[in-house]
CSV table of C-alpha atoms in Angstrom, one decimal:
chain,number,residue,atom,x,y,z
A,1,UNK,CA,0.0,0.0,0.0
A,2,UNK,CA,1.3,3.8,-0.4
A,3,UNK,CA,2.1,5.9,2.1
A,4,UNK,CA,-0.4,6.2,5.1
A,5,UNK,CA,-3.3,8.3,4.3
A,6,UNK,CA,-3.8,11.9,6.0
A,7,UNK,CA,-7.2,13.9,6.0
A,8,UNK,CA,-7.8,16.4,3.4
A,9,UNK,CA,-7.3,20.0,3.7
A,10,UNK,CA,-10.3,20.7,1.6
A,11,UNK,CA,-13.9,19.5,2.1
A,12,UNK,CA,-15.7,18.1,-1.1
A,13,UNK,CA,-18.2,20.3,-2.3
A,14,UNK,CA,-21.9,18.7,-3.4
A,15,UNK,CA,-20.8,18.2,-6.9
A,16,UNK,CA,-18.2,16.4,-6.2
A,17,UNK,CA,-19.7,13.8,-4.0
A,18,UNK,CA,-22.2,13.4,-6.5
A,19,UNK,CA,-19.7,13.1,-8.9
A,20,UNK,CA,-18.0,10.4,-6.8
A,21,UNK,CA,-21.4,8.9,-6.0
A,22,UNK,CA,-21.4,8.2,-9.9
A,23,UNK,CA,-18.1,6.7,-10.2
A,24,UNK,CA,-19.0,3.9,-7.7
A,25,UNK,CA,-21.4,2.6,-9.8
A,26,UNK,CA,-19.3,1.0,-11.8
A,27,UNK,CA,-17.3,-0.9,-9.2
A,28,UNK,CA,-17.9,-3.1,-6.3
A,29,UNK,CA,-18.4,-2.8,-2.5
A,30,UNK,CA,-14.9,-2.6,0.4
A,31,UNK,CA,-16.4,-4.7,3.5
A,32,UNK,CA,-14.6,-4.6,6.8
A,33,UNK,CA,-15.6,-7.3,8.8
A,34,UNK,CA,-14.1,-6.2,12.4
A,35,UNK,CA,-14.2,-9.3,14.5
A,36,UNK,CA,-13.6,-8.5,18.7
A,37,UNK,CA,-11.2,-11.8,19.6
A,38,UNK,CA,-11.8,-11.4,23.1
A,39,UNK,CA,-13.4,-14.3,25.1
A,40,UNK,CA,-16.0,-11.8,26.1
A,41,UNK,CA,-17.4,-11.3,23.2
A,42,UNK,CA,-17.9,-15.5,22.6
A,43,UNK,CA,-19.5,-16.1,19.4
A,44,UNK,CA,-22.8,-17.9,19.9
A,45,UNK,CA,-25.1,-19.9,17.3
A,46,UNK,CA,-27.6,-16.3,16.6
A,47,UNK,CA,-24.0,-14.5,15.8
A,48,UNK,CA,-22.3,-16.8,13.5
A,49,UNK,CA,-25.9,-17.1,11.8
A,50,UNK,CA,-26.1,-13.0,11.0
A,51,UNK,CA,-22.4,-13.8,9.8
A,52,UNK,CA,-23.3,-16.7,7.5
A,53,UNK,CA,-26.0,-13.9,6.4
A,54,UNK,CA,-24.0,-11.4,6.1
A,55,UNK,CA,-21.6,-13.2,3.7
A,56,UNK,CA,-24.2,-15.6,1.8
A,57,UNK,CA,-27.5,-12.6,1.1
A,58,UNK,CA,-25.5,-9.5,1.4
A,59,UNK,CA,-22.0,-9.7,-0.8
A,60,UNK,CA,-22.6,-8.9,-4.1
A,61,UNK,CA,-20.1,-10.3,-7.1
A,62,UNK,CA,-16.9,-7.5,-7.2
A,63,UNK,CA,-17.2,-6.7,-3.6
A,64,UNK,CA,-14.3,-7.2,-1.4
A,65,UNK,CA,-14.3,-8.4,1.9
A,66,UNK,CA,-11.9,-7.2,4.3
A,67,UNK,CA,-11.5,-9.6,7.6
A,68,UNK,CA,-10.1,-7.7,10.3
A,69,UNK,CA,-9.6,-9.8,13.5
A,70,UNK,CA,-8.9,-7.5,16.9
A,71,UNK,CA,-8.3,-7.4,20.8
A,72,UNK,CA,-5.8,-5.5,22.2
A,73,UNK,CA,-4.4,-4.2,18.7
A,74,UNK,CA,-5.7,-5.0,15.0
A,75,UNK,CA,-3.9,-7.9,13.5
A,76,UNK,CA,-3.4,-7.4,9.2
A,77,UNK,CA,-6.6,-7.7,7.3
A,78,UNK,CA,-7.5,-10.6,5.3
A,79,UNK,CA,-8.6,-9.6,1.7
A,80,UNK,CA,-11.1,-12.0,-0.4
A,81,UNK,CA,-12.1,-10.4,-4.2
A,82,UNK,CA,-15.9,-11.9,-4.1
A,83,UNK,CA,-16.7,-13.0,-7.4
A,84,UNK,CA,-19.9,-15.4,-6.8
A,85,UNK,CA,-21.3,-18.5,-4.5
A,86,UNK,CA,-18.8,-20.1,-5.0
A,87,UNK,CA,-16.1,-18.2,-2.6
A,88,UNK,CA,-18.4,-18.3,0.3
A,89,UNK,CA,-17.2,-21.5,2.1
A,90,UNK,CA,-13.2,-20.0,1.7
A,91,UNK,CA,-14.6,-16.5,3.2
A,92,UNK,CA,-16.2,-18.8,5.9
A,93,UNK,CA,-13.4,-20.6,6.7
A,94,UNK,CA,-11.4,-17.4,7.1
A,95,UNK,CA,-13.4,-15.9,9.4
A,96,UNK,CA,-12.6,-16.3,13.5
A,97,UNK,CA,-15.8,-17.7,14.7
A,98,UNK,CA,-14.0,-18.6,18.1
A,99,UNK,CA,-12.3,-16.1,21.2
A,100,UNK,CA,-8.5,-15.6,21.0
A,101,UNK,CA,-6.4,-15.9,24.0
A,102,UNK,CA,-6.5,-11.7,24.7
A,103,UNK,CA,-8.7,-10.4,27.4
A,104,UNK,CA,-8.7,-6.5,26.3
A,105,UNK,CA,-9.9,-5.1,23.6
A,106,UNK,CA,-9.1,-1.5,22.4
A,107,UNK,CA,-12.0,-0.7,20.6
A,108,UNK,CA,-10.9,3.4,20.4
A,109,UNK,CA,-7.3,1.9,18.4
A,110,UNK,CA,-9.1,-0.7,16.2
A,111,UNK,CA,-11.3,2.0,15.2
A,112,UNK,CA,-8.4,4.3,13.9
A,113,UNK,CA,-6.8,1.1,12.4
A,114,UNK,CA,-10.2,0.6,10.7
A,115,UNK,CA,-11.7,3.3,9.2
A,116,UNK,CA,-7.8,4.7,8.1
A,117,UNK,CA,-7.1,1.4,6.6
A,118,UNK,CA,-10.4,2.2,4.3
A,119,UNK,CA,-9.7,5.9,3.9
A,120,UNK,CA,-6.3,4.5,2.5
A,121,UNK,CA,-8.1,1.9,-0.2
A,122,UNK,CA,-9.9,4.9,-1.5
A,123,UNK,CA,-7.4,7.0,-1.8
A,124,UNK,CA,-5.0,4.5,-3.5
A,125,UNK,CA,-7.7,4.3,-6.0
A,126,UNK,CA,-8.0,7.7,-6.6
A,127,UNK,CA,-4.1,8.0,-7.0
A,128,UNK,CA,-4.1,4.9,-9.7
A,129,UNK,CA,-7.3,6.8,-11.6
A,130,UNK,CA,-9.5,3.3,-10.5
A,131,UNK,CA,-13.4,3.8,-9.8
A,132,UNK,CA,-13.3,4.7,-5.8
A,133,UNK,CA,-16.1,2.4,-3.7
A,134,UNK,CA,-18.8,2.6,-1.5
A,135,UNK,CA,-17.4,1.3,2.1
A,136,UNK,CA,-19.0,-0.5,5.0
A,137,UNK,CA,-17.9,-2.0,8.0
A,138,UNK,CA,-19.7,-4.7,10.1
A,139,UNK,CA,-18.3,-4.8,13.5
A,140,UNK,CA,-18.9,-7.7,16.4
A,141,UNK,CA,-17.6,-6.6,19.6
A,142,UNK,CA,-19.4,-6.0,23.1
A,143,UNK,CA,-17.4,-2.7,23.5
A,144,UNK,CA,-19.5,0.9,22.5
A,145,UNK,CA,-18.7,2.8,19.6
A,146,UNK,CA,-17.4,6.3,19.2
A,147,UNK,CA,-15.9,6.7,23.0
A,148,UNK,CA,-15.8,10.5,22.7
A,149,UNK,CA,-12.1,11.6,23.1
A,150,UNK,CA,-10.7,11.4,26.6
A,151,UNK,CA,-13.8,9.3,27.8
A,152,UNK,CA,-11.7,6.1,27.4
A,153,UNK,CA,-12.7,5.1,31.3
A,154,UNK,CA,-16.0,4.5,29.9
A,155,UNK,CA,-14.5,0.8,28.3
A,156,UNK,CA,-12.8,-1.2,31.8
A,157,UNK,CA,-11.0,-3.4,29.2
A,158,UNK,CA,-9.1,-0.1,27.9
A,159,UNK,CA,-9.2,2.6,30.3
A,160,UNK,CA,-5.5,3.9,29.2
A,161,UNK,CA,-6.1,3.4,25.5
A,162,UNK,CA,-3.7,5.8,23.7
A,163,UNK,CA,-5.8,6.4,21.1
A,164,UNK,CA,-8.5,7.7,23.8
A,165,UNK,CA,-6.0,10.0,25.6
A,166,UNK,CA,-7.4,13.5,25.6
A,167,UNK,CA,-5.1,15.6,22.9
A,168,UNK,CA,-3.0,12.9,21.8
A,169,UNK,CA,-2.0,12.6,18.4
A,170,UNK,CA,-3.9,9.0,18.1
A,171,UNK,CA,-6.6,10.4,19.5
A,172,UNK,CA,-6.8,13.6,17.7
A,173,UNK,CA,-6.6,11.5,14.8
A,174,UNK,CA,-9.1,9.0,15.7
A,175,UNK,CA,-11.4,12.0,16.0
A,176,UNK,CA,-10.4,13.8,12.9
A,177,UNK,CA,-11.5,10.7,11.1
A,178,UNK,CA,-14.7,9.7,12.9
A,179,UNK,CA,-15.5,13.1,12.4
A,180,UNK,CA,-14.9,14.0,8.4
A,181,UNK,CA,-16.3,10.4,7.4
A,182,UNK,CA,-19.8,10.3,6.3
A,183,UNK,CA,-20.9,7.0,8.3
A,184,UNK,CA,-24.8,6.0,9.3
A,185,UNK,CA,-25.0,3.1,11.7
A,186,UNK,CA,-27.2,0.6,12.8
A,187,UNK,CA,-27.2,-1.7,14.9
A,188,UNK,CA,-28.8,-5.3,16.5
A,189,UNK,CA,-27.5,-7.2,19.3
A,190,UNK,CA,-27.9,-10.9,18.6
A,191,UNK,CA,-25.9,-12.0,22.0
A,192,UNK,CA,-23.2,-10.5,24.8
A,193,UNK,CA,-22.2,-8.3,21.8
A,194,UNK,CA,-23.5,-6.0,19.2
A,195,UNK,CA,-23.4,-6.2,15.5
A,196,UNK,CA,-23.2,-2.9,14.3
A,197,UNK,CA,-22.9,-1.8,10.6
A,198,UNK,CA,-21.6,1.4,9.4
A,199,UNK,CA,-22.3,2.2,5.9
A,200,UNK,CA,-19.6,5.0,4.6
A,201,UNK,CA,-20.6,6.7,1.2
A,202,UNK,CA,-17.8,6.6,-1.3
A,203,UNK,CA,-15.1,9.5,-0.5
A,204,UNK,CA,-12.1,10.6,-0.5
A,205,UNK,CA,-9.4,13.1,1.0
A,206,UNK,CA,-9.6,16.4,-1.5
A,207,UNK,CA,-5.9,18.0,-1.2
A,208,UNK,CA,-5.3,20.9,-2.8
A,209,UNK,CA,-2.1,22.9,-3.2
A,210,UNK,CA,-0.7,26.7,-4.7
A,211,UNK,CA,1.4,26.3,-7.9
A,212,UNK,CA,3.4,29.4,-8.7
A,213,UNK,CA,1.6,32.3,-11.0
A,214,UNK,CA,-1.8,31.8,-9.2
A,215,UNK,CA,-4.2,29.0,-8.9
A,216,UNK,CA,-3.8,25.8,-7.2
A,217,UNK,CA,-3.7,22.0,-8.0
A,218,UNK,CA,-6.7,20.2,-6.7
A,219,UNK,CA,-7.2,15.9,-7.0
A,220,UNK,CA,-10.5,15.1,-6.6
A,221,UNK,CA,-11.8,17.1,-9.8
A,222,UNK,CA,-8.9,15.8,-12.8
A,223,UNK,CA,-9.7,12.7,-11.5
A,224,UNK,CA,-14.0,12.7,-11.7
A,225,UNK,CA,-12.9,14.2,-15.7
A,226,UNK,CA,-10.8,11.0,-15.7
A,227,UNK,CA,-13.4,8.9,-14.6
A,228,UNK,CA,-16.6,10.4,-16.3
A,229,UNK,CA,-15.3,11.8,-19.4
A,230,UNK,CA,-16.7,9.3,-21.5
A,231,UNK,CA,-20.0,9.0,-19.3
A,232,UNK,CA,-20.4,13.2,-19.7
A,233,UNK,CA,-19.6,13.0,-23.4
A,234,UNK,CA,-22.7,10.2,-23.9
A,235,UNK,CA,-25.0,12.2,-21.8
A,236,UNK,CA,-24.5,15.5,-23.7
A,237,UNK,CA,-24.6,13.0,-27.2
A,238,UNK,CA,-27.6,11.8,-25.5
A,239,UNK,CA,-29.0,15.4,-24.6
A,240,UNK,CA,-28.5,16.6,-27.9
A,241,UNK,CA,-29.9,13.8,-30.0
A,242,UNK,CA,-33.2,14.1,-27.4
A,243,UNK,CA,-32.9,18.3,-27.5
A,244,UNK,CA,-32.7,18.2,-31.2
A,245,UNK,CA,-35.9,15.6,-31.1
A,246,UNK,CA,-37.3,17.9,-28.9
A,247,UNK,CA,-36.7,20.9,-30.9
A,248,UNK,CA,-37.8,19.4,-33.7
A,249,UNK,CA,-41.5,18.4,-32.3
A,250,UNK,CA,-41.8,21.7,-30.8
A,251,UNK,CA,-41.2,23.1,-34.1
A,252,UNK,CA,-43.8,20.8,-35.3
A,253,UNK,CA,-46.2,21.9,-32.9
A,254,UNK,CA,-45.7,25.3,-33.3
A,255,UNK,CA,-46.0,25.4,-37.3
A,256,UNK,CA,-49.6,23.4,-36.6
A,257,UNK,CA,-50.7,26.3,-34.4
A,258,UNK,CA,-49.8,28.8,-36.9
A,259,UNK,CA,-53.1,29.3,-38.8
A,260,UNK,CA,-52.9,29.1,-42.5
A,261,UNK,CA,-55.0,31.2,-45.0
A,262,UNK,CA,-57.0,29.4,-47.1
A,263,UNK,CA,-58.7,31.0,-49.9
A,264,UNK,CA,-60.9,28.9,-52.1
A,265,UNK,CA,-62.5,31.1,-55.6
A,266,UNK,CA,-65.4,29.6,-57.2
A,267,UNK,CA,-65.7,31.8,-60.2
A,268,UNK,CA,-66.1,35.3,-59.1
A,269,UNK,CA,-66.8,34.5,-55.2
A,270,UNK,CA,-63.7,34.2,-53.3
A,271,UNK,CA,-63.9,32.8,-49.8
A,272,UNK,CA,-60.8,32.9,-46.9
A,273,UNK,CA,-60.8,31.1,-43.7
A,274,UNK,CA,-58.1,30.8,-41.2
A,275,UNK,CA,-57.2,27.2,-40.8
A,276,UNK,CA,-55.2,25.4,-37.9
A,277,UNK,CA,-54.3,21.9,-37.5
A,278,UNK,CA,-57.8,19.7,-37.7
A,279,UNK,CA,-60.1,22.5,-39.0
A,280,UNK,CA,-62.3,21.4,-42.0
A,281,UNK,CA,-64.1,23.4,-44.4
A,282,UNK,CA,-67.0,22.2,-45.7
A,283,UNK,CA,-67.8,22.6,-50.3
A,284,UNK,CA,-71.3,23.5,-50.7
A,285,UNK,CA,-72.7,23.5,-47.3
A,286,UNK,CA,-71.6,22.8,-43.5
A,287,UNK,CA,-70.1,19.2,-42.9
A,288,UNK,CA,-69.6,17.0,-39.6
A,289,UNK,CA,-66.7,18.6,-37.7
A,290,UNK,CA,-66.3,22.1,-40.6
A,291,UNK,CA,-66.8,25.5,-38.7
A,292,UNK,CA,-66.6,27.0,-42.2
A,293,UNK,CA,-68.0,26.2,-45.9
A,294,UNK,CA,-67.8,27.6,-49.0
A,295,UNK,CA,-70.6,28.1,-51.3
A,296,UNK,CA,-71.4,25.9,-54.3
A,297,UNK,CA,-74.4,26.3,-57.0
A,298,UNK,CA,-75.5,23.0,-56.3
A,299,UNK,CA,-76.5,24.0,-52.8
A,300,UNK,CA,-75.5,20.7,-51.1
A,301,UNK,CA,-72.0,19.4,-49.3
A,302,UNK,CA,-70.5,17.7,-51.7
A,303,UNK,CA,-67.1,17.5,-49.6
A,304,UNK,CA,-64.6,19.0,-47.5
A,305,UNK,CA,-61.3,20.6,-47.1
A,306,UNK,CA,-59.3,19.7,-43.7
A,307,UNK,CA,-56.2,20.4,-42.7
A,308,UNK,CA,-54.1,17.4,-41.0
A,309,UNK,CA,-50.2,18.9,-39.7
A,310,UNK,CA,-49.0,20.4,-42.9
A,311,UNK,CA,-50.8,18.3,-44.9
A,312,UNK,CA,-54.6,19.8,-46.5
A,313,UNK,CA,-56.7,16.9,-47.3
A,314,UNK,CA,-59.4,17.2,-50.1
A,315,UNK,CA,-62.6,14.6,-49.4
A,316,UNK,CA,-65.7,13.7,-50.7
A,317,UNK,CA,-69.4,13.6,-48.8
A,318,UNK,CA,-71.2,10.9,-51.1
A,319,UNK,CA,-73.0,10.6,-53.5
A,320,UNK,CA,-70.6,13.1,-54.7
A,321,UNK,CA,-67.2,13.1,-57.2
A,322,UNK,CA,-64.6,15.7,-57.7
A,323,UNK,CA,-61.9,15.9,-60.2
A,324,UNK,CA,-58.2,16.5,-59.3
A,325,UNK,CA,-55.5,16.5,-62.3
A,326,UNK,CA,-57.9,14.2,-64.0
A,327,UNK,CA,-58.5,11.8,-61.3
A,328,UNK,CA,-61.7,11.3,-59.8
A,329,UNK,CA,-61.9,11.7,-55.7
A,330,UNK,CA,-65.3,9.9,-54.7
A,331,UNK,CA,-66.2,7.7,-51.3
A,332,UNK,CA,-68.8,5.4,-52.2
A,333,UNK,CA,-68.9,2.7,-54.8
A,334,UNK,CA,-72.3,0.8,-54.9
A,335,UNK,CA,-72.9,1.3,-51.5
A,336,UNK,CA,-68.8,0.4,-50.8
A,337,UNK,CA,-66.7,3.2,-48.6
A,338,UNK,CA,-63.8,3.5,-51.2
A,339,UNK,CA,-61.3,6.1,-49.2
A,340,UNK,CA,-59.2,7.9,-52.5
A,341,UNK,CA,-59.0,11.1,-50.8
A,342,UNK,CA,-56.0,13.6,-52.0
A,343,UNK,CA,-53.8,14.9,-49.7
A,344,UNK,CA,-51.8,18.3,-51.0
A,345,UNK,CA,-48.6,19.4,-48.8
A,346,UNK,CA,-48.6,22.7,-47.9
A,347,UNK,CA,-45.7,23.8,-50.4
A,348,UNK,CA,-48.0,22.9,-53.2
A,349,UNK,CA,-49.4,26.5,-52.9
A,350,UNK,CA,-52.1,26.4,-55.6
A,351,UNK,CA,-54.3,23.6,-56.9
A,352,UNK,CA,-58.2,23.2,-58.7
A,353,UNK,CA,-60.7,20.9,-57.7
A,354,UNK,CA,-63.3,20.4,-60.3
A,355,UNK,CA,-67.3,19.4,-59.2
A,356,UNK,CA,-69.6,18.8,-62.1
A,357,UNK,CA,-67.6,21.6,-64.6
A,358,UNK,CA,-67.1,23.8,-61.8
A,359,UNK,CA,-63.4,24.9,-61.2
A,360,UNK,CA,-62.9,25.6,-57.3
A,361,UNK,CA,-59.6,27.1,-56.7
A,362,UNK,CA,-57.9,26.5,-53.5
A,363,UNK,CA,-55.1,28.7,-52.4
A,364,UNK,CA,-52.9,28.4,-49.5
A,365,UNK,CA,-50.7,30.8,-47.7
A,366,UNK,CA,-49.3,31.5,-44.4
């Protein structure tokens, strides 16, 4: 491992624990299991069950299990890389399910040795550019948690604990890090000891330092552009392609609420309506849905303009037939709905629909 971790001199701003938050998706979980050695603690059948729980319902595959066996000081962890069912009997094996020989346990020390040993991994991973984790540590000891600094009296099996004298450097430390971690906890107590789990949100130390000619040199933010380049360039790919899409139905919608003028001339009469998307004009008389219509000789609907998008449709009302460029536009065939209706995009500007040698002209503007 490099060189012992220290705290940061800068705290992460929102962003950037997002930012990391984001990173550790694409990598597993660091697992502490802190086991108390002490015969005091004495494993019974309920606590090696939550164990067998712990390691068979709540490892997931690229998770890493740190086993870290203490008493009186931590001993070196033992590191398992879970990759599926078929590590759990080796991880069981590893684990201490039996008291050591020591009687004291310095709870206030194996938590500095703890949650700096963690601080470390994520730092190391920051330093090698490698996707930073999400941390937890499940300890099984019958001493309390988070002795206040120079309260160590309050544990008989470590009143003198040097990481629990008031102002000493181990202590200060031990502090500093309970302090700047962002841990939840929870805990049952399945025998003479509590399990307790402490979840600790991927983070790391932010260290940043003056250069000369102004500014400074930061870590944590070259490495998230390291890390999420690639994710940031898709999302903004992403965000174009659906802006453009966007854009481009807005545009859509806009141009149908944009009322067109639509002048229809049947010999000297000229009529114009303002048409939007789904209004219908009615030839000859009023039709279903039409709130205008245009007036014909014969007197009767013989069919129907209606605008669809940017599209005007030209229609029939049986029994009659227009004539467009020579091809008939009717609806009923012996009693059969026969649907030829034209449809004229908007760009073709001018055309003539003939009903029984009577030219109506149909003109369309903006």
């Amino acid at each position: 491992m490099t060189s012992p971790v220290v705290l940061g001199n800068r705290p992460l701003s929102p962003l950037q624990q997002k930012g990391l938050d984001w990173v550790q998706l694409w990598g597993g979980r660091d697992v502490a299991l802190a086991i108390d050695l002490t015969e005091s603690v004495g494993l019974n059948d309920s606590g090696r069950l939550h164990l067998r729980h712990i390691v068979e319902q709540t490892l997931n595959k690229g998770d890493t299990i740190h086993i870290i066996p203490f008493a009186t000081t931590a001993r070196s962890p033992i590191t398992i890389e879970y990759q599926g069912e078929q590590d759990i009997p080796k991880i069981l094996e590893v684990i201490p399910m039996d008291a050591g020989p020591e009687r004291g346990t310095d709870i206030q020390c194996a938590e500095l040795y703890v949650y700096r040993y963690l601080a470390q991994l994520n730092q190391r991973q920051l330093q090698q550019q490698q996707p930073i984790k999400a941390q937890s540590v499940i300890w099984l000891t019958d001493a309390p948690l988070n002795i206040p600094q120079g309260e160590s009296q309050r544990w008989t099996e470590a009143p003198n604990s040097p990481c629990g004298i008031h102002n000493s450097p181990r202590a200060d430390e031990r502090s500093q890090w309970l302090g700047t971690l962002p841990m939840t906890q929870r805990s049952i107590q399945p025998g003479q000891f509590q399990l307790t789990v402490v979840d600790i949100p991927p983070t790391v130390q932010e260290f940043c330092t003056p250069k000369p000619g102004g500014g400074e040199v930061c870590l944590v933010n070259s490495y998230l552009w390291g890390q999420l380049w690639w994710q940031l360039l898709l999302v903004s790919l992403l965000g174009m392609v659906v802006g453009s899409g966007g854009l481009f139905f807005f545009i859509r919608w806009l141009r149908q609420q944009l009322p067109w003028t639509v002048t229809v001339a049947v010999g000297d009469q000229e009529y114009r309506f303002p048409l939007k998307h789904a209004g219908k004009i009615g030839l000859g008389e009023l039709v279903s849905g039409s709130l205008y219509f245009v007036s014909l000789p014969c007197s009767e609907a013989v069919g129907f303009l209606l605008r669809q998008h940017n599209t005007l449709r030209i229609g029939t009302v049986h029994p009659a037939k227009l004539t467009y460029r020579g091809q008939q536009i009717y609806t009923n065939v012996n009693g059969q709905e026969i649907d030829t209706n034209v449809f004229v995009p908007r760009n073709n500007e001018f055309v003539i629909v003939t009903y029984n040698d009577i030219d109506i002209q149909i003109t369309i503007t903006m």
